Amino acid sequence: MAITDTDLTAVLARYLDRYPEDAPLLEEPARALANGGSFASRALYPMHVTVGALVVCDDSVLLVNHRAYSLLLQPGGHLEPSDPTLLAAALRELCEETGIDPGSVRPVSGDPVYVEYGPVPARPEKGEPRHHHLDFGFAFTSETQVLGDIQQEEVTHAAWYPLGQAEQLVGTRIARAAQAARTR
C-alpha cells in the first residue's frame, strides 16, 4: 500500500507533538499536506517527501557523499510506490546506498527524529525544477560498521564519522539521532 498524505500528516503531527519547537519551521509544508496533493510522489512540485536514515554505531554515525549535490549527508532519498511506510522507505534507501546488511540495523523508533523542509536546486538533466523536500529522518542503531557495495549512481562514498565531527558537518539532527539511540 502506498504512503498517503493522511499517513504523512499523521507522522508529522506525532513529530510536532514530540518536538513542538520545530513547528514554526514546518508551518508551510504542514499547510500543504493538509490541503492534499500526493506528496509521496517524486513528480509533485513544488514539494515532495523524502526520507533519511541516521545510523549510530558506538560513537559514530554513517554518512554518504551525495553525488548530485556533492554534499555529505545521511543516507536517504525519494519514496517508491511500493514503500509501505516512511520508516521502511528510510531502511530501503539506507541499504541501497551503503550496502549495509538490513539485518544489522534496528530502528530506534517508528517516528522520525527530525523533519526538515528545505530547497533543492533544479536538476535540468533530470527534468526537475527548483523545489522543496520535506525530509523525514529516522534513527537506527547498528552493531557493526561493515558496509557493502555503495550505490555509485547516487553516492561517491559511505563512511562512519565520529558523532561530534558528523554533527559539525551535517547539523543538529545527528545529536537527536545519537540521543534517541542512547535512550533506546
GROMACS .gro file of C-alpha atoms in nm:
model
  184
    1MET     CA    1   0.000   0.000   0.000
    2ALA     CA    2   0.139   0.339  -0.097
    3ILE     CA    3   0.207   0.613   0.155
    4THR     CA    4  -0.073   0.871   0.156
    5ASP     CA    5  -0.096   1.236   0.253
    6THR     CA    6  -0.302   1.119   0.553
    7ASP     CA    7  -0.009   0.899   0.660
    8LEU     CA    8   0.235   1.188   0.615
    9THR     CA    9   0.013   1.426   0.813
   10ALA     CA   10  -0.017   1.176   1.100
   11VAL     CA   11   0.361   1.122   1.118
   12LEU     CA   12   0.423   1.497   1.108
   13ALA     CA   13   0.166   1.553   1.386
   14ARG     CA   14   0.335   1.293   1.610
   15TYR     CA   15   0.673   1.453   1.537
   16LEU     CA   16   0.546   1.800   1.628
   17ASP     CA   17   0.393   1.664   1.949
   18ARG     CA   18   0.741   1.547   2.044
   19TYR     CA   19   0.935   1.845   1.906
   20PRO     CA   20   0.696   2.145   1.923
   21GLU     CA   21   0.990   2.384   1.887
   22ASP     CA   22   1.012   2.280   1.519
   23ALA     CA   23   0.651   2.386   1.440
   24PRO     CA   24   0.739   2.734   1.306
   25LEU     CA   25   0.987   2.582   1.059
   26LEU     CA   26   0.727   2.333   0.932
   27GLU     CA   27   0.417   2.556   0.902
   28GLU     CA   28   0.433   2.582   0.522
   29PRO     CA   29   0.467   2.210   0.447
   30ALA     CA   30   0.209   2.125   0.716
   31ARG     CA   31  -0.043   2.353   0.539
   32ALA     CA   32   0.039   2.192   0.205
   33LEU     CA   33  -0.011   1.842   0.346
   34ALA     CA   34  -0.344   1.945   0.499
   35ASN     CA   35  -0.462   2.057   0.154
   36GLY     CA   36  -0.358   1.726  -0.007
   37GLY     CA   37  -0.169   1.661  -0.325
   38SER     CA   38   0.006   1.320  -0.327
   39PHE     CA   39   0.327   1.446  -0.168
   40ALA     CA   40   0.476   1.096  -0.164
   41SER     CA   41   0.524   1.128  -0.540
   42ARG     CA   42   0.862   1.247  -0.661
   43ALA     CA   43   0.686   1.403  -0.959
   44LEU     CA   44   0.497   1.654  -0.741
   45TYR     CA   45   0.631   2.009  -0.740
   46PRO     CA   46   0.698   2.245  -0.573
   47MET     CA   47   0.732   1.999  -0.279
   48HIS     CA   48   0.757   1.626  -0.220
   49VAL     CA   49   0.862   1.396   0.062
   50THR     CA   50   1.198   1.227   0.110
   51VAL     CA   51   1.340   1.013   0.391
   52GLY     CA   52   1.673   0.992   0.570
   53ALA     CA   53   1.843   0.728   0.784
   54LEU     CA   54   2.079   0.823   1.065
   55VAL     CA   55   2.262   0.512   1.178
   56VAL     CA   56   2.454   0.522   1.506
   57CYS     CA   57   2.713   0.259   1.597
   58ASP     CA   58   2.914   0.310   1.914
   59ASP     CA   59   3.016   0.677   1.892
   60SER     CA   60   2.995   0.704   1.513
   61VAL     CA   61   2.731   0.784   1.254
   62LEU     CA   62   2.712   0.667   0.893
   63LEU     CA   63   2.723   0.939   0.625
   64VAL     CA   64   2.737   0.937   0.246
   65ASN     CA   65   2.865   1.188  -0.007
   66HIS     CA   66   2.567   1.261  -0.232
   67ARG     CA   67   2.685   1.258  -0.595
   68ALA     CA   68   2.433   1.503  -0.745
   69TYR     CA   69   2.485   1.775  -0.485
   70SER     CA   70   2.840   1.700  -0.365
   71LEU     CA   71   2.718   1.710  -0.005
   72LEU     CA   72   2.792   1.493   0.294
   73LEU     CA   73   2.454   1.372   0.425
   74GLN     CA   74   2.280   1.087   0.596
   75PRO     CA   75   2.170   0.811   0.355
   76GLY     CA   76   1.823   0.866   0.216
   77GLY     CA   77   1.616   0.960  -0.081
   78HIS     CA   78   1.281   0.959  -0.253
   79LEU     CA   79   0.985   0.736  -0.177
   80GLU     CA   80   0.887   0.449  -0.404
   81PRO     CA   81   0.524   0.349  -0.467
   82SER     CA   82   0.598   0.010  -0.306
   83ASP     CA   83   0.716   0.162   0.026
   84PRO     CA   84   0.457   0.072   0.293
   85THR     CA   85   0.582   0.329   0.549
   86LEU     CA   86   0.828   0.613   0.579
   87LEU     CA   87   1.041   0.402   0.812
   88ALA     CA   88   1.053   0.119   0.556
   89ALA     CA   89   1.150   0.369   0.286
   90ALA     CA   90   1.434   0.502   0.503
   91LEU     CA   91   1.563   0.148   0.563
   92ARG     CA   92   1.542   0.068   0.190
   93GLU     CA   93   1.735   0.383   0.097
   94LEU     CA   94   1.996   0.314   0.366
   95CYS     CA   95   2.062  -0.037   0.239
   96GLU     CA   96   2.060   0.065  -0.129
   97GLU     CA   97   2.306   0.349  -0.084
   98THR     CA   98   2.552   0.191   0.160
   99GLY     CA   99   2.520  -0.183   0.105
  100ILE     CA  100   2.474  -0.230   0.479
  101ASP     CA  101   2.307  -0.558   0.573
  102PRO     CA  102   1.945  -0.476   0.669
  103GLY     CA  103   1.967  -0.742   0.941
  104SER     CA  104   2.245  -0.546   1.111
  105VAL     CA  105   2.040  -0.231   1.173
  106ARG     CA  106   1.745  -0.168   1.403
  107PRO     CA  107   1.514   0.133   1.407
  108VAL     CA  108   1.522   0.330   1.731
  109SER     CA  109   1.151   0.410   1.693
  110GLY     CA  110   0.877   0.421   1.433
  111ASP     CA  111   0.874   0.800   1.443
  112PRO     CA  112   1.126   1.041   1.292
  113VAL     CA  113   1.395   1.217   1.496
  114TYR     CA  114   1.399   1.509   1.255
  115VAL     CA  115   1.177   1.660   0.988
  116GLU     CA  116   1.334   1.925   0.768
  117TYR     CA  117   1.190   2.139   0.493
  118GLY     CA  118   1.440   2.280   0.250
  119PRO     CA  119   1.504   2.398  -0.104
  120VAL     CA  120   1.657   2.173  -0.367
  121PRO     CA  121   1.830   2.321  -0.671
  122ALA     CA  122   1.700   2.249  -1.019
  123ARG     CA  123   1.839   1.946  -1.200
  124PRO     CA  124   1.762   2.011  -1.568
  125GLU     CA  125   1.927   1.683  -1.673
  126LYS     CA  126   1.652   1.503  -1.477
  127GLY     CA  127   1.376   1.745  -1.573
  128GLU     CA  128   1.345   1.867  -1.213
  129PRO     CA  129   1.275   2.233  -1.142
  130ARG     CA  130   1.385   2.402  -0.820
  131HIS     CA  131   1.164   2.261  -0.548
  132HIS     CA  132   1.148   2.168  -0.179
  133HIS     CA  133   1.194   1.842   0.007
  134LEU     CA  134   1.007   1.761   0.325
  135ASP     CA  135   1.258   1.513   0.468
  136PHE     CA  136   1.154   1.270   0.742
  137GLY     CA  137   1.461   1.129   0.918
  138PHE     CA  138   1.472   0.813   1.126
  139ALA     CA  139   1.734   0.693   1.373
  140PHE     CA  140   1.876   0.342   1.358
  141THR     CA  141   2.138   0.157   1.556
  142SER     CA  142   2.388  -0.093   1.424
  143GLU     CA  143   2.618  -0.335   1.600
  144THR     CA  144   2.859  -0.340   1.307
  145GLN     CA  145   3.025  -0.083   1.086
  146VAL     CA  146   3.056  -0.324   0.794
  147LEU     CA  147   2.930  -0.177   0.468
  148GLY     CA  148   2.873  -0.341   0.132
  149ASP     CA  149   2.883  -0.201  -0.219
  150ILE     CA  150   2.768   0.160  -0.238
  151GLN     CA  151   2.512   0.276  -0.492
  152GLN     CA  152   2.760   0.454  -0.717
  153GLU     CA  153   2.489   0.625  -0.924
  154GLU     CA  154   2.387   0.825  -0.615
  155VAL     CA  155   2.679   0.835  -0.372
  156THR     CA  156   3.055   0.866  -0.413
  157HIS     CA  157   3.143   0.711  -0.077
  158ALA     CA  158   3.000   0.600   0.255
  159ALA     CA  159   3.189   0.612   0.585
  160TRP     CA  160   3.150   0.624   0.961
  161TYR     CA  161   3.223   0.959   1.128
  162PRO     CA  162   3.269   1.037   1.498
  163LEU     CA  163   2.946   1.187   1.635
  164GLY     CA  164   3.097   1.531   1.706
  165GLN     CA  165   3.251   1.560   1.362
  166ALA     CA  166   2.930   1.438   1.195
  167GLU     CA  167   2.726   1.699   1.382
  168GLN     CA  168   2.965   1.974   1.268
  169LEU     CA  169   2.942   1.850   0.908
  170VAL     CA  170   2.570   1.773   0.885
  171GLY     CA  171   2.391   1.952   1.168
  172THR     CA  172   2.194   1.903   1.486
  173ARG     CA  173   1.990   1.611   1.352
  174ILE     CA  174   2.297   1.399   1.437
  175ALA     CA  175   2.265   1.484   1.806
  176ARG     CA  176   1.896   1.390   1.806
  177ALA     CA  177   1.971   1.053   1.646
  178ALA     CA  178   2.251   0.984   1.893
  179GLN     CA  179   2.031   1.080   2.188
  180ALA     CA  180   1.749   0.859   2.061
  181ALA     CA  181   1.992   0.566   2.020
  182ARG     CA  182   2.124   0.612   2.374
  183THR     CA  183   1.779   0.620   2.531
  184ARG     CA  184   1.652   0.320   2.340
   0.00000   0.00000   0.00000
